[in-house]
mmCIF file of C-alpha atoms in Angstrom:
data_model
loop_
_atom_site.group_PDB
_atom_site.id
_atom_site.type_symbol
_atom_site.label_atom_id
_atom_site.label_comp_id
_atom_site.label_asym_id
_atom_site.label_seq_id
_atom_site.Cartn_x
_atom_site.Cartn_y
_atom_site.Cartn_z
ATOM 1 C CA ASP F 103 -4.072 -12.772 -6.335
ATOM 2 C CA SER F 104 -0.782 -12.295 -5.002
ATOM 3 C CA GLY F 105 -0.019 -15.100 -3.129
ATOM 4 C CA VAL F 106 -0.915 -13.089 0.568
ATOM 5 C CA THR F 107 -3.851 -14.558 2.508
ATOM 6 C CA GLN F 108 -5.464 -12.338 5.335
ATOM 7 C CA THR F 109 -8.543 -13.907 7.762
ATOM 8 C CA PRO F 110 -11.025 -12.962 8.510
ATOM 9 C CA LYS F 111 -12.268 -10.705 5.263
ATOM 10 C CA HIS F 112 -14.930 -8.894 7.172
ATOM 11 C CA LEU F 113 -14.949 -8.193 11.366
ATOM 12 C CA ILE F 114 -17.652 -6.394 13.062
ATOM 13 C CA THR F 115 -16.901 -6.000 16.781
ATOM 14 C CA ALA F 116 -18.009 -3.651 19.792
ATOM 15 C CA THR F 117 -16.204 -0.888 21.508
ATOM 16 C CA GLY F 118 -13.417 -1.884 23.950
ATOM 17 C CA GLN F 119 -13.013 -5.168 22.617
ATOM 18 C CA ARG F 120 -10.160 -7.133 21.430
ATOM 19 C CA VAL F 121 -9.595 -8.707 17.888
ATOM 20 C CA THR F 122 -6.862 -10.702 16.248
ATOM 21 C CA LEU F 123 -6.201 -10.529 12.278
ATOM 22 C CA ARG F 124 -3.836 -13.094 10.684
ATOM 23 C CA CYS F 125 -1.855 -12.603 7.880
ATOM 24 C CA SER F 126 0.004 -15.807 5.693
ATOM 25 C CA PRO F 127 2.775 -14.347 3.763
ATOM 26 C CA ARG F 128 3.870 -15.323 -0.062
ATOM 27 C CA SER F 129 5.659 -18.660 -0.252
ATOM 28 C CA GLY F 130 9.435 -17.633 0.699
ATOM 29 C CA ASP F 131 8.831 -14.064 1.940
ATOM 30 C CA LEU F 132 10.483 -13.632 4.980
ATOM 31 C CA SER F 133 9.168 -9.991 5.476
ATOM 32 C CA VAL F 134 5.432 -8.764 6.603
ATOM 33 C CA TYR F 135 4.214 -5.337 6.497
ATOM 34 C CA TRP F 136 1.033 -4.431 8.297
ATOM 35 C CA TYR F 137 -0.759 -1.352 6.810
ATOM 36 C CA GLN F 138 -3.776 0.529 7.955
ATOM 37 C CA GLN F 139 -6.200 2.042 5.207
ATOM 38 C CA SER F 140 -9.050 4.358 6.468
ATOM 39 C CA LEU F 141 -10.854 7.434 4.634
ATOM 40 C CA ASP F 142 -9.495 10.174 7.078
ATOM 41 C CA GLN F 143 -5.884 8.735 7.380
ATOM 42 C CA GLY F 144 -5.309 6.976 4.336
ATOM 43 C CA LEU F 145 -2.789 4.350 4.164
ATOM 44 C CA GLN F 146 -0.831 4.489 6.789
ATOM 45 C CA PHE F 147 2.220 1.568 7.847
ATOM 46 C CA LEU F 148 1.733 0.269 10.889
ATOM 47 C CA ILE F 149 5.140 -2.402 11.858
ATOM 48 C CA GLN F 150 7.230 -4.534 9.664
ATOM 49 C CA TYR F 151 8.542 -7.868 10.758
ATOM 50 C CA TYR F 152 11.735 -9.858 9.473
ATOM 51 C CA ASN F 153 11.994 -13.449 10.338
ATOM 52 C CA GLY F 154 10.296 -13.597 13.359
ATOM 53 C CA GLU F 155 11.839 -9.818 14.811
ATOM 54 C CA GLU F 156 9.926 -6.535 14.396
ATOM 55 C CA ARG F 157 11.992 -4.312 11.767
ATOM 56 C CA ALA F 158 10.388 -1.118 11.969
ATOM 57 C CA LYS F 159 7.381 0.606 12.935
ATOM 58 C CA GLY F 160 5.256 3.404 11.743
ATOM 59 C CA ASN F 161 2.044 4.667 12.930
ATOM 60 C CA ILE F 162 1.013 1.704 15.607
ATOM 61 C CA LEU F 163 -0.711 2.986 18.784
ATOM 62 C CA GLU F 164 0.271 1.347 21.935
ATOM 63 C CA ARG F 165 -3.170 -0.902 21.799
ATOM 64 C CA PHE F 166 -2.205 -2.620 18.799
ATOM 65 C CA SER F 167 0.625 -5.345 18.619
ATOM 66 C CA ALA F 168 1.593 -7.772 16.061
ATOM 67 C CA GLN F 169 4.092 -10.516 15.998
ATOM 68 C CA GLN F 170 5.569 -12.937 13.343
ATOM 69 C CA PHE F 171 5.781 -16.823 14.232
ATOM 70 C CA PRO F 172 8.335 -19.494 13.055
ATOM 71 C CA ASP F 173 6.421 -20.619 10.577
ATOM 72 C CA LEU F 174 6.192 -16.816 9.337
ATOM 73 C CA HIS F 175 2.365 -15.903 9.520
ATOM 74 C CA SER F 176 1.693 -12.645 11.503
ATOM 75 C CA GLU F 177 -0.967 -11.727 13.839
ATOM 76 C CA LEU F 178 -2.365 -8.013 14.552
ATOM 77 C CA ASN F 179 -3.998 -8.237 17.870
ATOM 78 C CA LEU F 180 -5.983 -4.936 18.116
ATOM 79 C CA SER F 181 -7.165 -4.334 21.689
ATOM 80 C CA SER F 182 -9.406 -1.736 23.557
ATOM 81 C CA LEU F 183 -10.816 -0.800 20.291
ATOM 82 C CA GLU F 184 -12.600 2.118 19.749
ATOM 83 C CA LEU F 185 -14.768 3.810 16.766
ATOM 84 C CA GLY F 186 -12.235 5.031 15.082
ATOM 85 C CA ASP F 187 -10.099 1.730 14.729
ATOM 86 C CA SER F 188 -13.119 0.902 12.203
ATOM 87 C CA ALA F 189 -10.590 0.421 8.793
ATOM 88 C CA LEU F 190 -9.276 -1.822 6.467
ATOM 89 C CA TYR F 191 -5.987 -3.793 7.690
ATOM 90 C CA PHE F 192 -3.764 -5.039 5.042
ATOM 91 C CA CYS F 193 -0.492 -7.123 5.322
ATOM 92 C CA ALA F 194 2.077 -7.441 2.906
ATOM 93 C CA SER F 195 4.932 -9.690 2.278
ATOM 94 C CA SER F 196 8.374 -9.382 0.659
ATOM 95 C CA VAL F 197 11.347 -10.944 -0.046
ATOM 96 C CA VAL F 198 13.904 -9.258 2.600
ATOM 97 C CA GLU F 199 12.597 -5.377 1.623
ATOM 98 C CA ASP F 200 12.146 -5.916 -2.119
ATOM 99 C CA THR F 201 8.622 -5.183 -3.749
ATOM 100 C CA GLN F 202 5.721 -5.629 -1.147
ATOM 101 C CA TYR F 203 2.780 -7.785 -2.719
ATOM 102 C CA PHE F 204 -0.504 -7.203 -0.453
ATOM 103 C CA GLY F 205 -2.908 -9.268 0.805
ATOM 104 C CA PRO F 206 -7.303 -9.154 0.481
ATOM 105 C CA GLY F 207 -7.463 -6.738 3.784
ATOM 106 C CA THR F 208 -9.665 -7.474 6.832
ATOM 107 C CA ARG F 209 -12.159 -4.923 7.067
ATOM 108 C CA LEU F 210 -12.969 -4.185 10.914
ATOM 109 C CA THR F 211 -16.085 -2.232 11.720
ATOM 110 C CA VAL F 212 -16.278 -1.096 15.454
ATOM 111 C CA LEU F 213 -20.051 -0.293 16.403
ATOM 112 C CA ALA R 171 9.725 13.682 7.496
ATOM 113 C CA GLN R 172 9.207 11.625 4.213
ATOM 114 C CA SER R 173 5.829 12.253 2.421
ATOM 115 C CA VAL R 174 4.314 11.946 -0.572
ATOM 116 C CA SER R 175 1.595 14.284 -2.520
ATOM 117 C CA GLN R 176 -0.617 12.909 -5.139
ATOM 118 C CA HIS R 177 -2.069 16.359 -6.782
ATOM 119 C CA ASN R 178 -5.203 15.167 -8.147
ATOM 120 C CA HIS R 179 -7.800 13.270 -5.862
ATOM 121 C CA HIS R 180 -10.208 12.484 -8.524
ATOM 122 C CA VAL R 181 -9.972 12.680 -12.603
ATOM 123 C CA ILE R 182 -12.789 11.768 -14.348
ATOM 124 C CA LEU R 183 -11.675 10.879 -17.944
ATOM 125 C CA SER R 184 -13.638 9.429 -21.507
ATOM 126 C CA GLU R 185 -12.097 6.325 -22.494
ATOM 127 C CA ALA R 186 -9.179 6.404 -24.924
ATOM 128 C CA ALA R 187 -8.046 9.498 -23.323
ATOM 129 C CA SER R 188 -4.510 10.360 -22.134
ATOM 130 C CA LEU R 189 -3.593 9.820 -18.293
ATOM 131 C CA GLU R 190 -0.943 11.585 -16.155
ATOM 132 C CA LEU R 191 -1.394 11.383 -12.654
ATOM 133 C CA GLY R 192 1.192 13.426 -10.478
ATOM 134 C CA CYS R 193 3.402 12.109 -7.699
ATOM 135 C CA ASN R 194 5.799 14.390 -5.939
ATOM 136 C CA TYR R 195 7.766 12.907 -2.925
ATOM 137 C CA SER R 196 9.950 14.864 -0.690
ATOM 138 C CA TYR R 197 12.593 12.920 0.365
ATOM 139 C CA GLY R 198 16.878 13.371 0.671
ATOM 140 C CA GLY R 199 18.152 10.337 0.232
ATOM 141 C CA THR R 200 18.041 7.200 -2.531
ATOM 142 C CA VAL R 201 14.098 6.442 -2.917
ATOM 143 C CA ASN R 202 12.283 3.854 -4.233
ATOM 144 C CA LEU R 203 9.433 4.703 -6.089
ATOM 145 C CA PHE R 204 6.200 2.954 -6.556
ATOM 146 C CA TRP R 205 2.563 2.630 -8.172
ATOM 147 C CA TYR R 206 -0.195 0.501 -7.123
ATOM 148 C CA VAL R 207 -3.419 0.277 -8.151
ATOM 149 C CA GLN R 208 -6.861 -0.185 -6.134
ATOM 150 C CA TYR R 209 -9.468 -1.817 -8.117
ATOM 151 C CA PRO R 210 -12.817 -1.456 -6.215
ATOM 152 C CA GLY R 211 -13.256 -4.157 -3.507
ATOM 153 C CA GLN R 212 -9.896 -5.482 -4.464
ATOM 154 C CA HIS R 213 -6.519 -5.611 -2.707
ATOM 155 C CA LEU R 214 -3.254 -3.155 -3.596
ATOM 156 C CA GLN R 215 -1.472 -4.605 -6.929
ATOM 157 C CA LEU R 216 1.679 -3.326 -8.017
ATOM 158 C CA LEU R 217 1.730 -1.342 -11.507
ATOM 159 C CA LEU R 218 5.206 -0.431 -11.913
ATOM 160 C CA LYS R 219 8.372 0.286 -9.767
ATOM 161 C CA TYR R 220 11.716 2.578 -10.255
ATOM 162 C CA PHE R 221 14.698 1.454 -8.349
ATOM 163 C CA SER R 222 17.558 2.711 -10.083
ATOM 164 C CA GLY R 223 18.781 2.957 -13.847
ATOM 165 C CA ASP R 224 16.024 3.596 -16.861
ATOM 166 C CA PRO R 225 13.735 6.460 -15.522
ATOM 167 C CA LEU R 226 11.785 5.771 -17.935
ATOM 168 C CA VAL R 227 9.664 2.587 -16.077
ATOM 169 C CA LYS R 228 7.102 0.316 -17.997
ATOM 170 C CA GLY R 229 4.124 -1.345 -16.207
ATOM 171 C CA ILE R 230 1.707 -3.536 -16.641
ATOM 172 C CA LYS R 231 -1.689 -2.736 -18.614
ATOM 173 C CA GLY R 232 0.063 -0.080 -20.598
ATOM 174 C CA PHE R 233 1.440 2.163 -17.672
ATOM 175 C CA GLU R 234 4.298 4.151 -17.588
ATOM 176 C CA ALA R 235 6.115 6.651 -15.204
ATOM 177 C CA GLU R 236 8.719 8.703 -15.238
ATOM 178 C CA PHE R 237 11.218 9.441 -12.297
ATOM 179 C CA ILE R 238 12.395 12.723 -12.473
ATOM 180 C CA LYS R 239 15.025 13.928 -9.517
ATOM 181 C CA SER R 240 15.439 17.194 -9.702
ATOM 182 C CA LYS R 241 11.751 17.368 -9.515
ATOM 183 C CA PHE R 242 11.186 14.701 -7.277
ATOM 184 C CA SER R 243 8.843 13.538 -8.982
ATOM 185 C CA PHE R 244 7.290 10.473 -10.398
ATOM 186 C CA ASN R 245 4.298 10.995 -12.428
ATOM 187 C CA LEU R 246 2.183 7.533 -13.766
ATOM 188 C CA ARG R 247 1.112 7.970 -17.537
ATOM 189 C CA LYS R 248 -1.442 5.860 -20.311
ATOM 190 C CA PRO R 249 -1.825 6.989 -23.413
ATOM 191 C CA SER R 250 -5.510 5.943 -23.795
ATOM 192 C CA VAL R 251 -7.301 4.339 -20.707
ATOM 193 C CA GLN R 252 -10.101 2.260 -20.698
ATOM 194 C CA TRP R 253 -13.664 1.732 -18.660
ATOM 195 C CA SER R 254 -11.386 -1.046 -17.316
ATOM 196 C CA ASP R 255 -9.162 1.493 -15.784
ATOM 197 C CA THR R 256 -11.330 2.760 -13.454
ATOM 198 C CA ALA R 257 -9.934 2.422 -10.014
ATOM 199 C CA GLU R 258 -7.510 4.159 -7.111
ATOM 200 C CA TYR R 259 -3.624 4.736 -7.902
ATOM 201 C CA PHE R 260 -1.647 5.152 -5.301
ATOM 202 C CA CYS R 261 1.888 6.224 -5.338
ATOM 203 C CA ALA R 262 4.510 5.395 -2.563
ATOM 204 C CA VAL R 263 7.846 5.742 -1.734
ATOM 205 C CA ARG R 264 10.459 3.724 0.159
ATOM 206 C CA GLY R 265 13.692 5.580 1.341
ATOM 207 C CA SER R 266 16.889 3.613 1.948
ATOM 208 C CA SER R 267 16.946 3.859 5.258
ATOM 209 C CA ASN R 268 13.225 3.174 5.829
ATOM 210 C CA THR R 269 14.139 -0.476 5.743
ATOM 211 C CA GLY R 270 10.802 -1.969 4.101
ATOM 212 C CA LYS R 271 8.510 1.010 5.143
ATOM 213 C CA LEU R 272 6.226 2.319 2.563
ATOM 214 C CA ILE R 273 4.846 5.699 2.595
ATOM 215 C CA PHE R 274 1.849 6.210 0.489
ATOM 216 C CA GLY R 275 0.296 9.696 -1.055
ATOM 217 C CA GLN R 276 -3.584 10.183 -0.647
ATOM 218 C CA GLY R 277 -4.748 8.349 -3.513
ATOM 219 C CA THR R 278 -6.231 9.334 -6.887
ATOM 220 C CA THR R 279 -9.413 7.989 -7.667
ATOM 221 C CA LEU R 280 -10.009 7.548 -11.612
ATOM 222 C CA GLN R 281 -13.363 6.575 -13.039
ATOM 223 C CA VAL R 282 -13.624 6.499 -17.045
ATOM 224 C CA LYS R 283 -16.513 6.778 -18.546
ATOM 225 C CA PRO R 284 -17.462 4.299 -21.227
#
């Protein structure tokens, strides 16, 4: 158990819908990262937040957005979902930019 | 652009065989290097990391890796694998100018036969 929690574990939804994935970082970690893992793209960095502020952006689609709240938990919002958005979404956290510890992931299936 | 290449996509070994998984990266500056393991149905777990100092780093479960700067490589090794090492292994790089962003290789699936 890494100490990073993610909810829900599984999510099944339809194309065009919007979902929210939630992540709680390890106690004391200020940085939260979101990654997408898919069969064709592998593990891709989406976005990083540090203490509530966006720190770095990767291959994140405009339909996706994220935020980090004052209690340091983070949410990843995915909208206008397409079949190709089906993937495992991982959250990771770290103290500043040290070693990242990963959560169990949310498996999103878009039908 | 930064990239990470893992040479072997699928490796099959018998128990007690030695393991070496290749990882090469492209980045011009100082890097931090990581190996993560993902057991079936589980999340990524850190095996080992290199930030600076001794280029031979030891990790958990008997794994080690050697950073060879001239070859831009960070190969993972284990002298004797066990059935429980069956998993997917990911090499990752973080460049000093990239904040916390990790660039992952494609992953290597290791299957250990009992």
